[in-house]
PDB file of C-alpha atoms in Angstrom:
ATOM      1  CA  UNK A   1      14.660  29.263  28.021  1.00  0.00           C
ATOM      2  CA  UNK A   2      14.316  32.856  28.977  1.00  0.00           C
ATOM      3  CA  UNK A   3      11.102  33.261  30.879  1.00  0.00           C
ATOM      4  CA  UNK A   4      12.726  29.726  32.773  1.00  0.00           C
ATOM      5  CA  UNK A   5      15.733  31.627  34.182  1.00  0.00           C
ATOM      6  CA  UNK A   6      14.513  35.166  34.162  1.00  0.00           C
ATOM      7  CA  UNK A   7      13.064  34.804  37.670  1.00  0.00           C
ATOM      8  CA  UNK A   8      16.131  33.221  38.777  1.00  0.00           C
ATOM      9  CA  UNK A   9      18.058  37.146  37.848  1.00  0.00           C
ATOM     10  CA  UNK A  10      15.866  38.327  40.692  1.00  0.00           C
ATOM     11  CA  UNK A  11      16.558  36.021  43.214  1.00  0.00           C
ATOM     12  CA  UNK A  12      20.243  35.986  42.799  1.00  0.00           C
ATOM     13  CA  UNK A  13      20.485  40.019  42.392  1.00  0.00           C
ATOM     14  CA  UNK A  14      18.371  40.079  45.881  1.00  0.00           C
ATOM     15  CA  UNK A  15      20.507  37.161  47.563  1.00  0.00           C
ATOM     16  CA  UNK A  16      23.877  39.299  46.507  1.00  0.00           C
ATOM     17  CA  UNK A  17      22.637  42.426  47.890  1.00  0.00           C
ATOM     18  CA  UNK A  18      22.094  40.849  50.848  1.00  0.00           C
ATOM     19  CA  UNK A  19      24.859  39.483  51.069  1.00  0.00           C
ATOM     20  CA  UNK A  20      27.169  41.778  50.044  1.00  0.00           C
ATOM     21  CA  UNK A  21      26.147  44.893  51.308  1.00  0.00           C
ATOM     22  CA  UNK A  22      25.924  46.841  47.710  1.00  0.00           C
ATOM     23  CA  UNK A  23      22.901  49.842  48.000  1.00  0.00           C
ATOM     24  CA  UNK A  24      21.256  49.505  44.979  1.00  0.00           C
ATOM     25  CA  UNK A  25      20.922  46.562  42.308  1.00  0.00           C
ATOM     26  CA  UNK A  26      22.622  47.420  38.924  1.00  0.00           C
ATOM     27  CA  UNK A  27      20.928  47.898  35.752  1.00  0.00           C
ATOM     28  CA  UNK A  28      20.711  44.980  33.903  1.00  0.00           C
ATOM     29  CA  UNK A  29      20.566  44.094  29.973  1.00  0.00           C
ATOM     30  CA  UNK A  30      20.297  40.689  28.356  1.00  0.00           C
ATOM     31  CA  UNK A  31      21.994  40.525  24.832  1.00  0.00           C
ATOM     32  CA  UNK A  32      21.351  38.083  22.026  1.00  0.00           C
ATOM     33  CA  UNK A  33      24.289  38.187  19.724  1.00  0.00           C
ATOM     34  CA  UNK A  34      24.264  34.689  17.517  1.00  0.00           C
ATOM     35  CA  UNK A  35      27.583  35.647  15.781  1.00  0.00           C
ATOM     36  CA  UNK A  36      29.389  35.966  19.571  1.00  0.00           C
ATOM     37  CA  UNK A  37      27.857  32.815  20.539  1.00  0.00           C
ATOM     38  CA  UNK A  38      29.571  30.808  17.676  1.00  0.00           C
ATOM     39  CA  UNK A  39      32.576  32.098  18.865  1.00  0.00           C
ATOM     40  CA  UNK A  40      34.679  29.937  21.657  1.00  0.00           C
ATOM     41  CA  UNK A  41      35.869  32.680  23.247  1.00  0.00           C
ATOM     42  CA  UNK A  42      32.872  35.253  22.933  1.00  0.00           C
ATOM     43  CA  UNK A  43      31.406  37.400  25.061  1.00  0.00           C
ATOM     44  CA  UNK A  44      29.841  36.425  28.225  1.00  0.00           C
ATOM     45  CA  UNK A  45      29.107  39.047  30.018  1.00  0.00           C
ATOM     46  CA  UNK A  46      30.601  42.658  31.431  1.00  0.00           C
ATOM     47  CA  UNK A  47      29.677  45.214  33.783  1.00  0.00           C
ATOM     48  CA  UNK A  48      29.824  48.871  33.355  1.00  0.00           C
ATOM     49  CA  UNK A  49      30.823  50.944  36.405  1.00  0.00           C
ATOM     50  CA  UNK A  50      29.737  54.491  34.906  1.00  0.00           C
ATOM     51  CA  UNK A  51      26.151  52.932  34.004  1.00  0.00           C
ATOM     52  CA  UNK A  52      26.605  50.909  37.165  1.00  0.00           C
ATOM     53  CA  UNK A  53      25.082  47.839  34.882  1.00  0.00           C
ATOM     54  CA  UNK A  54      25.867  44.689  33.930  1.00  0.00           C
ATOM     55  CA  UNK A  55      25.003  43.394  30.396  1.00  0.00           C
ATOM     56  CA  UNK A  56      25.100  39.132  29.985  1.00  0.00           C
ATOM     57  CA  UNK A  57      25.149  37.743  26.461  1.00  0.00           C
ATOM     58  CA  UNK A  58      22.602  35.316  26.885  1.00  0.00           C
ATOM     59  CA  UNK A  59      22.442  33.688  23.338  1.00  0.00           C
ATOM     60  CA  UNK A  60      23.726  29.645  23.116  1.00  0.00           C
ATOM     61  CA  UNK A  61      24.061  29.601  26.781  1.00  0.00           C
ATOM     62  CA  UNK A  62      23.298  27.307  29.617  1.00  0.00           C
ATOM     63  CA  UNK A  63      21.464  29.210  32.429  1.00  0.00           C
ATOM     64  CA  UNK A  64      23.387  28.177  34.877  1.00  0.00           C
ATOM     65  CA  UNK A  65      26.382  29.496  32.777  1.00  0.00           C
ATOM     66  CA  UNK A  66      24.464  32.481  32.647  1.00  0.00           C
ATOM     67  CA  UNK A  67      23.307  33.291  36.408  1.00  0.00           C
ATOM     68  CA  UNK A  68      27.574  32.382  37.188  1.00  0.00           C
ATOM     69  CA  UNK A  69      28.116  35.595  34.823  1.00  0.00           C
ATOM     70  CA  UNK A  70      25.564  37.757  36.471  1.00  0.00           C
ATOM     71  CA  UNK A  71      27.157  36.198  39.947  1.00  0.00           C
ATOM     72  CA  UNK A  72      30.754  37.286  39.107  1.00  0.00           C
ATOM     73  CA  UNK A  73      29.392  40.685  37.486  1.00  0.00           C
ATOM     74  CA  UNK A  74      27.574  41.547  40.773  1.00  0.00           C
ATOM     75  CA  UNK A  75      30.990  41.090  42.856  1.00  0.00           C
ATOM     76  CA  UNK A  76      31.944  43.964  40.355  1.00  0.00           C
ATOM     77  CA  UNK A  77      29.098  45.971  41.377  1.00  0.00           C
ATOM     78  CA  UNK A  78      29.659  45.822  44.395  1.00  0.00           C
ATOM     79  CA  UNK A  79      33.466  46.718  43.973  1.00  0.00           C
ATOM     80  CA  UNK A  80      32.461  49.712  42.349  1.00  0.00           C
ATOM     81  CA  UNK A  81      29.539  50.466  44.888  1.00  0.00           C
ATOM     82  CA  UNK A  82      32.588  50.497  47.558  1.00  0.00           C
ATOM     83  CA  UNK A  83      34.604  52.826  44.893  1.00  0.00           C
ATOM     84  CA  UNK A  84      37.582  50.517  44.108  1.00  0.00           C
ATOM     85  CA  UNK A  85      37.296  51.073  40.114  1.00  0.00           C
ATOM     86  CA  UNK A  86      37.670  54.797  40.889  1.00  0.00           C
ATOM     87  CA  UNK A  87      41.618  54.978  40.041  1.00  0.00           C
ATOM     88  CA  UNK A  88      41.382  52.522  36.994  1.00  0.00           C
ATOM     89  CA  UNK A  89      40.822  54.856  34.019  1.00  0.00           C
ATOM     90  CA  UNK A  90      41.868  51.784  31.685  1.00  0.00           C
ATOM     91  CA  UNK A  91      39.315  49.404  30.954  1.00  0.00           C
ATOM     92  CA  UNK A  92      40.172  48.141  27.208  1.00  0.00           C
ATOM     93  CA  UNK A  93      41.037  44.761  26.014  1.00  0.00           C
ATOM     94  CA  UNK A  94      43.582  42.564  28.648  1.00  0.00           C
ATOM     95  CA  UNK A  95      42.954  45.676  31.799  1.00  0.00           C
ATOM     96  CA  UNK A  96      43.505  43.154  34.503  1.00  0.00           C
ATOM     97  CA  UNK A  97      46.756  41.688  32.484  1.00  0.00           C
ATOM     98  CA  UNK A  98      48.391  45.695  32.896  1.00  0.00           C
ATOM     99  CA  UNK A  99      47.079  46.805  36.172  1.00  0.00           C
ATOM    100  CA  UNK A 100      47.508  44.863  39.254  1.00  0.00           C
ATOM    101  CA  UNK A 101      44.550  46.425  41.193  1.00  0.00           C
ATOM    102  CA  UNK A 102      42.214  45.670  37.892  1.00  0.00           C
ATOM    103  CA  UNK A 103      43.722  41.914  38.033  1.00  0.00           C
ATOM    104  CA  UNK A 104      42.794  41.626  42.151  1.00  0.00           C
ATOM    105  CA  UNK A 105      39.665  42.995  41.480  1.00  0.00           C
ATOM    106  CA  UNK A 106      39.228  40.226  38.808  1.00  0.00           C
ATOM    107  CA  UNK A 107      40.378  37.434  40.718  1.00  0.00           C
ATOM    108  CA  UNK A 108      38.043  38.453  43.568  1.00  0.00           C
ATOM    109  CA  UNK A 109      35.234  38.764  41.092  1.00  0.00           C
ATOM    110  CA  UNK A 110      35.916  35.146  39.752  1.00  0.00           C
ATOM    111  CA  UNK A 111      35.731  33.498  43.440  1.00  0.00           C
ATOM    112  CA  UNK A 112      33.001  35.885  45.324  1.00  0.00           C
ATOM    113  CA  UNK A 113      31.208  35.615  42.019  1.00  0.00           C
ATOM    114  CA  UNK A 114      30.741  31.512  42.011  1.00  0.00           C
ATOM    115  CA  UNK A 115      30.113  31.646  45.992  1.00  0.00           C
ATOM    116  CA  UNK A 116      27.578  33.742  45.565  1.00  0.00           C
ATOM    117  CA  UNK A 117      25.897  32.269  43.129  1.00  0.00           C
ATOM    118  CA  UNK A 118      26.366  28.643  44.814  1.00  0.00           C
ATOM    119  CA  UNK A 119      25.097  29.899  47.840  1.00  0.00           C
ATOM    120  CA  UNK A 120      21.817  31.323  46.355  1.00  0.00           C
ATOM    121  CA  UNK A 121      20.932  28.160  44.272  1.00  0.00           C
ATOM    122  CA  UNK A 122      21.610  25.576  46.940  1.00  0.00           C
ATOM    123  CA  UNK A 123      18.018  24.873  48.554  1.00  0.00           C
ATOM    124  CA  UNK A 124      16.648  25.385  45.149  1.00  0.00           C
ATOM    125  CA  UNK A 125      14.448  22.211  43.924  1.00  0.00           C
ATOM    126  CA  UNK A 126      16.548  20.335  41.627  1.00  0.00           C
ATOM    127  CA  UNK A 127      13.635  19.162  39.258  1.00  0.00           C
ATOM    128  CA  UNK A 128      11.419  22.498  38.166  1.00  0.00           C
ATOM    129  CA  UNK A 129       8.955  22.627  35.249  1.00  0.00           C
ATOM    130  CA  UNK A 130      11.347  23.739  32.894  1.00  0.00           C
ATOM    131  CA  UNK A 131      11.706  22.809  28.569  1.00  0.00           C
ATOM    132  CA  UNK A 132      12.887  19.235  27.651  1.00  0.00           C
ATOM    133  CA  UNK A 133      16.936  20.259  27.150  1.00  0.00           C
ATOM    134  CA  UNK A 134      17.281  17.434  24.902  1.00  0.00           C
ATOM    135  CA  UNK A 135      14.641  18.999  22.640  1.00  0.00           C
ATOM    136  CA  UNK A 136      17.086  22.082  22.625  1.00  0.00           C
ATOM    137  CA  UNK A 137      19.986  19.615  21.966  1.00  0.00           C
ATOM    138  CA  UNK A 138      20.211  20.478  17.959  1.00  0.00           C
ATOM    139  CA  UNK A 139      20.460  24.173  18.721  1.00  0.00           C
ATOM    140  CA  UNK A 140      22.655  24.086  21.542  1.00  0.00           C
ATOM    141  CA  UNK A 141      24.846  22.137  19.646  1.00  0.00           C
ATOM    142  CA  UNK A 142      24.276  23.782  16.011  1.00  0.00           C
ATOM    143  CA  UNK A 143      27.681  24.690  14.203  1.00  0.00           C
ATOM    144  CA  UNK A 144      29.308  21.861  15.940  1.00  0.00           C
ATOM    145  CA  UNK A 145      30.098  18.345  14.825  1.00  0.00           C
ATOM    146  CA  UNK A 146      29.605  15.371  16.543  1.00  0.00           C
ATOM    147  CA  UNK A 147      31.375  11.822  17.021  1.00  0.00           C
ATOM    148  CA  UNK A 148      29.351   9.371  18.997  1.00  0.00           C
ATOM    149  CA  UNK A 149      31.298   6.606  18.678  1.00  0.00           C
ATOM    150  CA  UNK A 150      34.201   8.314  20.126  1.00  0.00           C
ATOM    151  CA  UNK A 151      31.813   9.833  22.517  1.00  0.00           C
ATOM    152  CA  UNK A 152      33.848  13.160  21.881  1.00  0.00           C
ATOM    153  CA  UNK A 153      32.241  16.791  20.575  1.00  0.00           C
ATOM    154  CA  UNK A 154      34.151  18.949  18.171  1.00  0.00           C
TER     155      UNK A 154
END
């Protein structure tokens, strides 16, 4: 699935720069982590204004899940590029719950971020040479159990 969407990190990274005005792209870091991926609420991705980076946790994903993370994570860059994390010294566990900035930021981050990345897949081909997903069914849906009959996954 990697070498599928890695060209696709490009692309979007270019498309945001262009659009958003940011100088340079941020570093960039894809992280397997298996245990994160079996959680619910795991990791997806985060972006690092002192490194200027953004790190996505790539294992168990979709990758259009993942390219929405890098989309939302660039909208961060480019907040820092334009220095509005330069007053938030907190940014621990629940930062845009305390600070009101950190939550605007966020919020801007979560709408920019899915634009973005809408606007920079739509004209792509819809069928590409790309793995059979129904080959990677079993471990895409390993650890979970499944009811056909009720048509339901839990």
């Amino acid at each position: 699935m990697l070498d599928y969407v890695k060209p696709f990190f490009g692309k979007l990274t270019t498309f945001a720069k262009q659009r958003m005005g940011f100088d340079r792209p941020p570093r960039l870091f894809l992280r397997t982590d298996n245990e994160n991926a079996q959680n619910p609420l795991g990791k997806t991705a985060f972006y690092d204004p002192s490194e200027m980076s953004v790190t996505l946790y790539i294992s168990g994903r979709h990758p259009k899940d993942i390219l929405r993370s890098l989309g939302h994570e660039l909208v961060h860059h480019k907040q820092n590029c334009d220095g509005e994390f330069s007053d938030s010294d907190d940014m621990g566990p629940g930062y845009a719950q305390r600070d009101p900035h950190l939550r605007r930021m966020e919020q801007d981050a979560n709408q920019r971020g899915d634009c973005v990345w809408d606007s920079a897949c739509r004209g792509q081909p819809k069928h590409r040479s790309a793995p059979k997903w129904q080959s990677l069914l079993p471990t895409l849906l390993s650890g979970f159990r499944c009811s056909l009959d009720a048509g339901v996954i839990f």
